[in-house]
Amino acid sequence: MNRSVSNKRSETKKAAILIGAQKVFSEKGFLNVTMQDIIDACGISRGGIYLYFHTTDDIFFETITQRSVRQFDDIRKAVINEPLFDDLLSAYLSEHKTRLINHIQGAPSLLRAMYEYSFTHHDARDNHLKQKQMNATKATVRSILDLGVKQHKITNHSTKKLADSFMLLIEGMSIMALTGTLKEQQIDDQFQMFIHQLT
């Protein structure tokens, strides 16, 4: 078997592990997941999984890293094509609302696992990943807002501060959604208040 075929098989197995792991983390959080849970979900042998990952920490880190790379691809592509700002902002807020409601209803999600991991892991690698995720999210929000400025839909040109404000808003509502204390009307109200900040 040549090296190219071997590498492709290796990447395919690794991807299958991460897909199975994401499902487990979404259902159980981070702290309650064992290597055996992931082995069972992937249908791979213990020896097979240890060829790629040594701990649940390593698997979760890779899962989140890959998710972060793809998370806002659609929005970034949309911004490049310069759609109508109002439509893009509405779609973006609607996506967040759907996600928050899913959390309220207890649908499987990586959010709980991400907070558990974040609260318990503080080395340089983890802090770098957290910062990278935060920066990517803020950059995405800011690119949407900059489009609004360009189309003369936003009169408040402090898009960096507005993006920071939105991040704090979403993080707060995400935690409330996980605890079951967030209501749908609160989501709508908070988004309306954010929209009012734009002018």
PDB file of C-alpha atoms in Angstrom:
ATOM      1  CA  MET A   1       0.000   0.000   0.000  1.00  0.00           C
ATOM      2  CA  ASN A   2       1.490   3.355  -0.951  1.00  0.00           C
ATOM      3  CA  ARG A   3       1.850   6.205   1.522  1.00  0.00           C
ATOM      4  CA  SER A   4      -0.911   8.306  -0.091  1.00  0.00           C
ATOM      5  CA  VAL A   5      -3.516   5.537   0.322  1.00  0.00           C
ATOM      6  CA  SER A   6      -2.312   4.841   3.863  1.00  0.00           C
ATOM      7  CA  ASN A   7      -2.578   8.534   4.799  1.00  0.00           C
ATOM      8  CA  LYS A   8      -6.058   8.749   3.327  1.00  0.00           C
ATOM      9  CA  ARG A   9      -7.220   5.734   5.347  1.00  0.00           C
ATOM     10  CA  SER A  10      -5.666   7.197   8.449  1.00  0.00           C
ATOM     11  CA  GLU A  11      -7.459  10.523   7.946  1.00  0.00           C
ATOM     12  CA  THR A  12     -10.740   8.697   7.275  1.00  0.00           C
ATOM     13  CA  LYS A  13     -10.427   6.751  10.550  1.00  0.00           C
ATOM     14  CA  LYS A  14      -9.513   9.855  12.468  1.00  0.00           C
ATOM     15  CA  ALA A  15     -12.515  11.706  11.008  1.00  0.00           C
ATOM     16  CA  ALA A  16     -14.806   8.800  11.970  1.00  0.00           C
ATOM     17  CA  ILE A  17     -13.506   8.946  15.550  1.00  0.00           C
ATOM     18  CA  LEU A  18     -14.192  12.684  15.732  1.00  0.00           C
ATOM     19  CA  ILE A  19     -17.715  12.276  14.331  1.00  0.00           C
ATOM     20  CA  GLY A  20     -18.517   9.612  16.916  1.00  0.00           C
ATOM     21  CA  ALA A  21     -16.881  11.643  19.666  1.00  0.00           C
ATOM     22  CA  GLN A  22     -18.847  14.773  18.781  1.00  0.00           C
ATOM     23  CA  LYS A  23     -22.076  12.812  19.168  1.00  0.00           C
ATOM     24  CA  VAL A  24     -20.998  11.529  22.587  1.00  0.00           C
ATOM     25  CA  PHE A  25     -19.848  14.952  23.803  1.00  0.00           C
ATOM     26  CA  SER A  26     -23.088  16.501  22.538  1.00  0.00           C
ATOM     27  CA  GLU A  27     -25.149  14.012  24.537  1.00  0.00           C
ATOM     28  CA  LYS A  28     -23.090  13.719  27.742  1.00  0.00           C
ATOM     29  CA  GLY A  29     -21.090  16.926  28.033  1.00  0.00           C
ATOM     30  CA  PHE A  30     -17.339  16.728  28.531  1.00  0.00           C
ATOM     31  CA  LEU A  31     -16.802  15.707  32.146  1.00  0.00           C
ATOM     32  CA  ASN A  32     -18.925  12.541  31.969  1.00  0.00           C
ATOM     33  CA  VAL A  33     -17.328  11.112  28.817  1.00  0.00           C
ATOM     34  CA  THR A  34     -14.834   8.257  28.969  1.00  0.00           C
ATOM     35  CA  MET A  35     -12.619   6.786  26.283  1.00  0.00           C
ATOM     36  CA  GLN A  36     -14.846   3.712  26.396  1.00  0.00           C
ATOM     37  CA  ASP A  37     -17.880   5.861  25.502  1.00  0.00           C
ATOM     38  CA  ILE A  38     -16.068   7.125  22.427  1.00  0.00           C
ATOM     39  CA  ILE A  39     -14.776   3.662  21.510  1.00  0.00           C
ATOM     40  CA  ASP A  40     -18.332   2.312  21.696  1.00  0.00           C
ATOM     41  CA  ALA A  41     -19.715   5.190  19.602  1.00  0.00           C
ATOM     42  CA  CYS A  42     -17.039   4.801  16.917  1.00  0.00           C
ATOM     43  CA  GLY A  43     -17.055   1.022  16.720  1.00  0.00           C
ATOM     44  CA  ILE A  44     -13.273   1.024  16.782  1.00  0.00           C
ATOM     45  CA  SER A  45     -10.970  -1.036  18.973  1.00  0.00           C
ATOM     46  CA  ARG A  46      -9.239   0.446  22.022  1.00  0.00           C
ATOM     47  CA  GLY A  47      -5.875  -0.080  20.310  1.00  0.00           C
ATOM     48  CA  GLY A  48      -7.222   1.540  17.154  1.00  0.00           C
ATOM     49  CA  ILE A  49      -8.329   4.720  18.885  1.00  0.00           C
ATOM     50  CA  TYR A  50      -5.064   5.055  20.803  1.00  0.00           C
ATOM     51  CA  LEU A  51      -3.190   5.179  17.506  1.00  0.00           C
ATOM     52  CA  TYR A  52      -4.732   8.637  17.041  1.00  0.00           C
ATOM     53  CA  PHE A  53      -5.623   9.972  20.490  1.00  0.00           C
ATOM     54  CA  HIS A  54      -4.396   9.266  24.031  1.00  0.00           C
ATOM     55  CA  THR A  55      -7.066  11.018  26.115  1.00  0.00           C
ATOM     56  CA  THR A  56     -10.594  12.366  25.931  1.00  0.00           C
ATOM     57  CA  ASP A  57      -8.996  15.809  26.297  1.00  0.00           C
ATOM     58  CA  ASP A  58      -7.072  15.286  23.045  1.00  0.00           C
ATOM     59  CA  ILE A  59     -10.194  14.115  21.228  1.00  0.00           C
ATOM     60  CA  PHE A  60     -12.307  17.002  22.493  1.00  0.00           C
ATOM     61  CA  PHE A  61      -9.624  19.552  21.631  1.00  0.00           C
ATOM     62  CA  GLU A  62      -9.456  18.236  18.060  1.00  0.00           C
ATOM     63  CA  THR A  63     -13.265  18.106  17.794  1.00  0.00           C
ATOM     64  CA  ILE A  64     -13.576  21.754  18.822  1.00  0.00           C
ATOM     65  CA  THR A  65     -10.653  22.848  16.659  1.00  0.00           C
ATOM     66  CA  GLN A  66     -12.207  21.342  13.543  1.00  0.00           C
ATOM     67  CA  ARG A  67     -15.644  22.725  14.411  1.00  0.00           C
ATOM     68  CA  SER A  68     -14.167  26.205  14.857  1.00  0.00           C
ATOM     69  CA  VAL A  69     -12.621  26.102  11.403  1.00  0.00           C
ATOM     70  CA  ARG A  70     -15.986  25.410   9.730  1.00  0.00           C
ATOM     71  CA  GLN A  71     -18.421  27.105  12.085  1.00  0.00           C
ATOM     72  CA  PHE A  72     -18.988  30.376  10.246  1.00  0.00           C
ATOM     73  CA  ASP A  73     -18.089  29.345   6.697  1.00  0.00           C
ATOM     74  CA  ASP A  74     -21.573  30.051   5.296  1.00  0.00           C
ATOM     75  CA  ILE A  75     -21.730  33.518   6.846  1.00  0.00           C
ATOM     76  CA  ARG A  76     -18.233  34.421   5.664  1.00  0.00           C
ATOM     77  CA  LYS A  77     -19.094  33.332   2.112  1.00  0.00           C
ATOM     78  CA  ALA A  78     -22.354  35.260   2.244  1.00  0.00           C
ATOM     79  CA  VAL A  79     -20.623  38.478   3.348  1.00  0.00           C
ATOM     80  CA  ILE A  80     -18.208  38.274   0.402  1.00  0.00           C
ATOM     81  CA  ASN A  81     -21.194  38.240  -1.981  1.00  0.00           C
ATOM     82  CA  GLU A  82     -22.583  41.379  -0.276  1.00  0.00           C
ATOM     83  CA  PRO A  83     -26.232  40.397   0.192  1.00  0.00           C
ATOM     84  CA  LEU A  84     -28.701  42.847   1.697  1.00  0.00           C
ATOM     85  CA  PHE A  85     -27.541  43.604   5.227  1.00  0.00           C
ATOM     86  CA  ASP A  86     -31.027  43.317   6.743  1.00  0.00           C
ATOM     87  CA  ASP A  87     -31.477  39.846   5.263  1.00  0.00           C
ATOM     88  CA  LEU A  88     -28.061  38.632   6.392  1.00  0.00           C
ATOM     89  CA  LEU A  89     -28.435  39.975   9.933  1.00  0.00           C
ATOM     90  CA  SER A  90     -31.917  38.487  10.197  1.00  0.00           C
ATOM     91  CA  ALA A  91     -30.652  35.069   9.054  1.00  0.00           C
ATOM     92  CA  TYR A  92     -27.719  35.229  11.479  1.00  0.00           C
ATOM     93  CA  LEU A  93     -29.890  36.159  14.458  1.00  0.00           C
ATOM     94  CA  SER A  94     -32.442  33.514  13.477  1.00  0.00           C
ATOM     95  CA  GLU A  95     -29.684  30.883  13.447  1.00  0.00           C
ATOM     96  CA  HIS A  96     -28.632  31.913  16.956  1.00  0.00           C
ATOM     97  CA  LYS A  97     -32.244  31.902  18.150  1.00  0.00           C
ATOM     98  CA  THR A  98     -32.789  28.373  16.833  1.00  0.00           C
ATOM     99  CA  ARG A  99     -29.600  27.219  18.543  1.00  0.00           C
ATOM    100  CA  LEU A 100     -30.611  28.824  21.851  1.00  0.00           C
ATOM    101  CA  ILE A 101     -34.106  27.308  21.742  1.00  0.00           C
ATOM    102  CA  ASN A 102     -32.579  23.904  21.041  1.00  0.00           C
ATOM    103  CA  HIS A 103     -30.427  24.324  24.167  1.00  0.00           C
ATOM    104  CA  ILE A 104     -33.488  25.311  26.218  1.00  0.00           C
ATOM    105  CA  GLN A 105     -35.259  22.172  25.019  1.00  0.00           C
ATOM    106  CA  GLY A 106     -32.263  20.003  25.889  1.00  0.00           C
ATOM    107  CA  ALA A 107     -31.336  18.989  22.344  1.00  0.00           C
ATOM    108  CA  PRO A 108     -27.867  17.413  22.025  1.00  0.00           C
ATOM    109  CA  SER A 109     -25.234  20.111  21.652  1.00  0.00           C
ATOM    110  CA  LEU A 110     -21.535  20.658  22.220  1.00  0.00           C
ATOM    111  CA  LEU A 111     -22.232  23.820  24.237  1.00  0.00           C
ATOM    112  CA  ARG A 112     -22.346  22.160  27.668  1.00  0.00           C
ATOM    113  CA  ALA A 113     -19.198  20.188  26.871  1.00  0.00           C
ATOM    114  CA  MET A 114     -17.452  23.344  25.693  1.00  0.00           C
ATOM    115  CA  TYR A 115     -18.208  25.193  28.925  1.00  0.00           C
ATOM    116  CA  GLU A 116     -17.168  22.210  31.049  1.00  0.00           C
ATOM    117  CA  TYR A 117     -13.901  21.946  29.144  1.00  0.00           C
ATOM    118  CA  SER A 118     -13.327  25.688  29.289  1.00  0.00           C
ATOM    119  CA  PHE A 119     -13.859  25.843  33.054  1.00  0.00           C
ATOM    120  CA  THR A 120     -11.450  22.963  33.729  1.00  0.00           C
ATOM    121  CA  HIS A 121      -8.645  23.500  31.172  1.00  0.00           C
ATOM    122  CA  HIS A 122      -6.357  26.511  31.306  1.00  0.00           C
ATOM    123  CA  ASP A 123      -3.020  25.639  29.739  1.00  0.00           C
ATOM    124  CA  ALA A 124      -1.555  27.704  26.892  1.00  0.00           C
ATOM    125  CA  ARG A 125      -2.959  25.433  24.172  1.00  0.00           C
ATOM    126  CA  ASP A 126      -6.483  25.649  25.581  1.00  0.00           C
ATOM    127  CA  ASN A 127      -6.326  29.398  26.165  1.00  0.00           C
ATOM    128  CA  HIS A 128      -5.099  29.890  22.604  1.00  0.00           C
ATOM    129  CA  LEU A 129      -8.042  27.872  21.251  1.00  0.00           C
ATOM    130  CA  LYS A 130     -10.559  29.839  23.355  1.00  0.00           C
ATOM    131  CA  GLN A 131      -9.114  33.130  22.158  1.00  0.00           C
ATOM    132  CA  LYS A 132      -9.079  31.946  18.552  1.00  0.00           C
ATOM    133  CA  GLN A 133     -12.751  30.919  18.769  1.00  0.00           C
ATOM    134  CA  MET A 134     -13.720  34.228  20.352  1.00  0.00           C
ATOM    135  CA  ASN A 135     -11.801  36.203  17.738  1.00  0.00           C
ATOM    136  CA  ALA A 136     -13.365  34.226  14.883  1.00  0.00           C
ATOM    137  CA  THR A 137     -16.880  34.811  16.210  1.00  0.00           C
ATOM    138  CA  LYS A 138     -16.271  38.512  16.764  1.00  0.00           C
ATOM    139  CA  ALA A 139     -14.711  38.846  13.300  1.00  0.00           C
ATOM    140  CA  THR A 140     -17.778  37.200  11.774  1.00  0.00           C
ATOM    141  CA  VAL A 141     -20.164  39.533  13.593  1.00  0.00           C
ATOM    142  CA  ARG A 142     -18.021  42.522  12.727  1.00  0.00           C
ATOM    143  CA  SER A 143     -17.962  41.576   9.031  1.00  0.00           C
ATOM    144  CA  ILE A 144     -21.774  41.540   9.041  1.00  0.00           C
ATOM    145  CA  LEU A 145     -21.889  44.918  10.786  1.00  0.00           C
ATOM    146  CA  ASP A 146     -19.283  46.402   8.440  1.00  0.00           C
ATOM    147  CA  LEU A 147     -21.523  45.346   5.563  1.00  0.00           C
ATOM    148  CA  GLY A 148     -24.346  47.269   7.255  1.00  0.00           C
ATOM    149  CA  VAL A 149     -22.144  50.363   7.468  1.00  0.00           C
ATOM    150  CA  LYS A 150     -21.186  49.995   3.805  1.00  0.00           C
ATOM    151  CA  GLN A 151     -24.848  49.757   2.811  1.00  0.00           C
ATOM    152  CA  HIS A 152     -25.740  52.749   5.043  1.00  0.00           C
ATOM    153  CA  LYS A 153     -27.983  50.597   7.239  1.00  0.00           C
ATOM    154  CA  ILE A 154     -25.901  51.186  10.381  1.00  0.00           C
ATOM    155  CA  THR A 155     -25.153  54.681  11.609  1.00  0.00           C
ATOM    156  CA  ASN A 156     -23.164  53.504  14.645  1.00  0.00           C
ATOM    157  CA  HIS A 157     -19.758  52.867  13.086  1.00  0.00           C
ATOM    158  CA  SER A 158     -18.228  51.382  16.263  1.00  0.00           C
ATOM    159  CA  THR A 159     -18.505  47.889  14.821  1.00  0.00           C
ATOM    160  CA  LYS A 160     -15.734  46.501  17.043  1.00  0.00           C
ATOM    161  CA  LYS A 161     -17.591  47.560  20.203  1.00  0.00           C
ATOM    162  CA  LEU A 162     -20.897  46.345  18.778  1.00  0.00           C
ATOM    163  CA  ALA A 163     -19.350  42.942  17.992  1.00  0.00           C
ATOM    164  CA  ASP A 164     -18.006  42.738  21.570  1.00  0.00           C
ATOM    165  CA  SER A 165     -21.460  43.610  22.889  1.00  0.00           C
ATOM    166  CA  PHE A 166     -23.054  40.889  20.768  1.00  0.00           C
ATOM    167  CA  MET A 167     -20.535  38.308  21.994  1.00  0.00           C
ATOM    168  CA  LEU A 168     -21.353  39.109  25.622  1.00  0.00           C
ATOM    169  CA  LEU A 169     -25.060  38.939  24.836  1.00  0.00           C
ATOM    170  CA  ILE A 170     -24.803  35.528  23.152  1.00  0.00           C
ATOM    171  CA  GLU A 171     -22.550  34.050  25.848  1.00  0.00           C
ATOM    172  CA  GLY A 172     -24.924  35.179  28.595  1.00  0.00           C
ATOM    173  CA  MET A 173     -27.982  33.809  26.835  1.00  0.00           C
ATOM    174  CA  SER A 174     -26.170  30.548  26.080  1.00  0.00           C
ATOM    175  CA  ILE A 175     -25.489  29.969  29.772  1.00  0.00           C
ATOM    176  CA  MET A 176     -29.089  30.832  30.633  1.00  0.00           C
ATOM    177  CA  ALA A 177     -30.304  28.424  27.941  1.00  0.00           C
ATOM    178  CA  LEU A 178     -28.218  25.608  29.431  1.00  0.00           C
ATOM    179  CA  THR A 179     -29.660  26.257  32.895  1.00  0.00           C
ATOM    180  CA  GLY A 180     -33.195  26.335  31.501  1.00  0.00           C
ATOM    181  CA  THR A 181     -33.869  29.901  32.659  1.00  0.00           C
ATOM    182  CA  LEU A 182     -33.975  31.578  29.231  1.00  0.00           C
ATOM    183  CA  LYS A 183     -37.342  32.247  27.567  1.00  0.00           C
ATOM    184  CA  GLU A 184     -37.980  32.699  23.851  1.00  0.00           C
ATOM    185  CA  GLN A 185     -39.390  36.181  24.418  1.00  0.00           C
ATOM    186  CA  GLN A 186     -36.147  37.185  26.155  1.00  0.00           C
ATOM    187  CA  ILE A 187     -34.174  36.143  23.078  1.00  0.00           C
ATOM    188  CA  ASP A 188     -36.383  38.313  20.866  1.00  0.00           C
ATOM    189  CA  ASP A 189     -36.178  41.242  23.278  1.00  0.00           C
ATOM    190  CA  GLN A 190     -32.389  41.060  23.559  1.00  0.00           C
ATOM    191  CA  PHE A 191     -31.941  40.859  19.797  1.00  0.00           C
ATOM    192  CA  GLN A 192     -34.225  43.864  19.333  1.00  0.00           C
ATOM    193  CA  MET A 193     -32.192  45.813  21.874  1.00  0.00           C
ATOM    194  CA  PHE A 194     -29.019  44.887  20.000  1.00  0.00           C
ATOM    195  CA  ILE A 195     -30.535  46.050  16.691  1.00  0.00           C
ATOM    196  CA  HIS A 196     -31.430  49.395  18.313  1.00  0.00           C
ATOM    197  CA  GLN A 197     -27.746  49.874  19.189  1.00  0.00           C
ATOM    198  CA  LEU A 198     -26.905  49.878  15.506  1.00  0.00           C
ATOM    199  CA  THR A 199     -28.372  53.325  14.880  1.00  0.00           C
TER     200      THR A 199
END
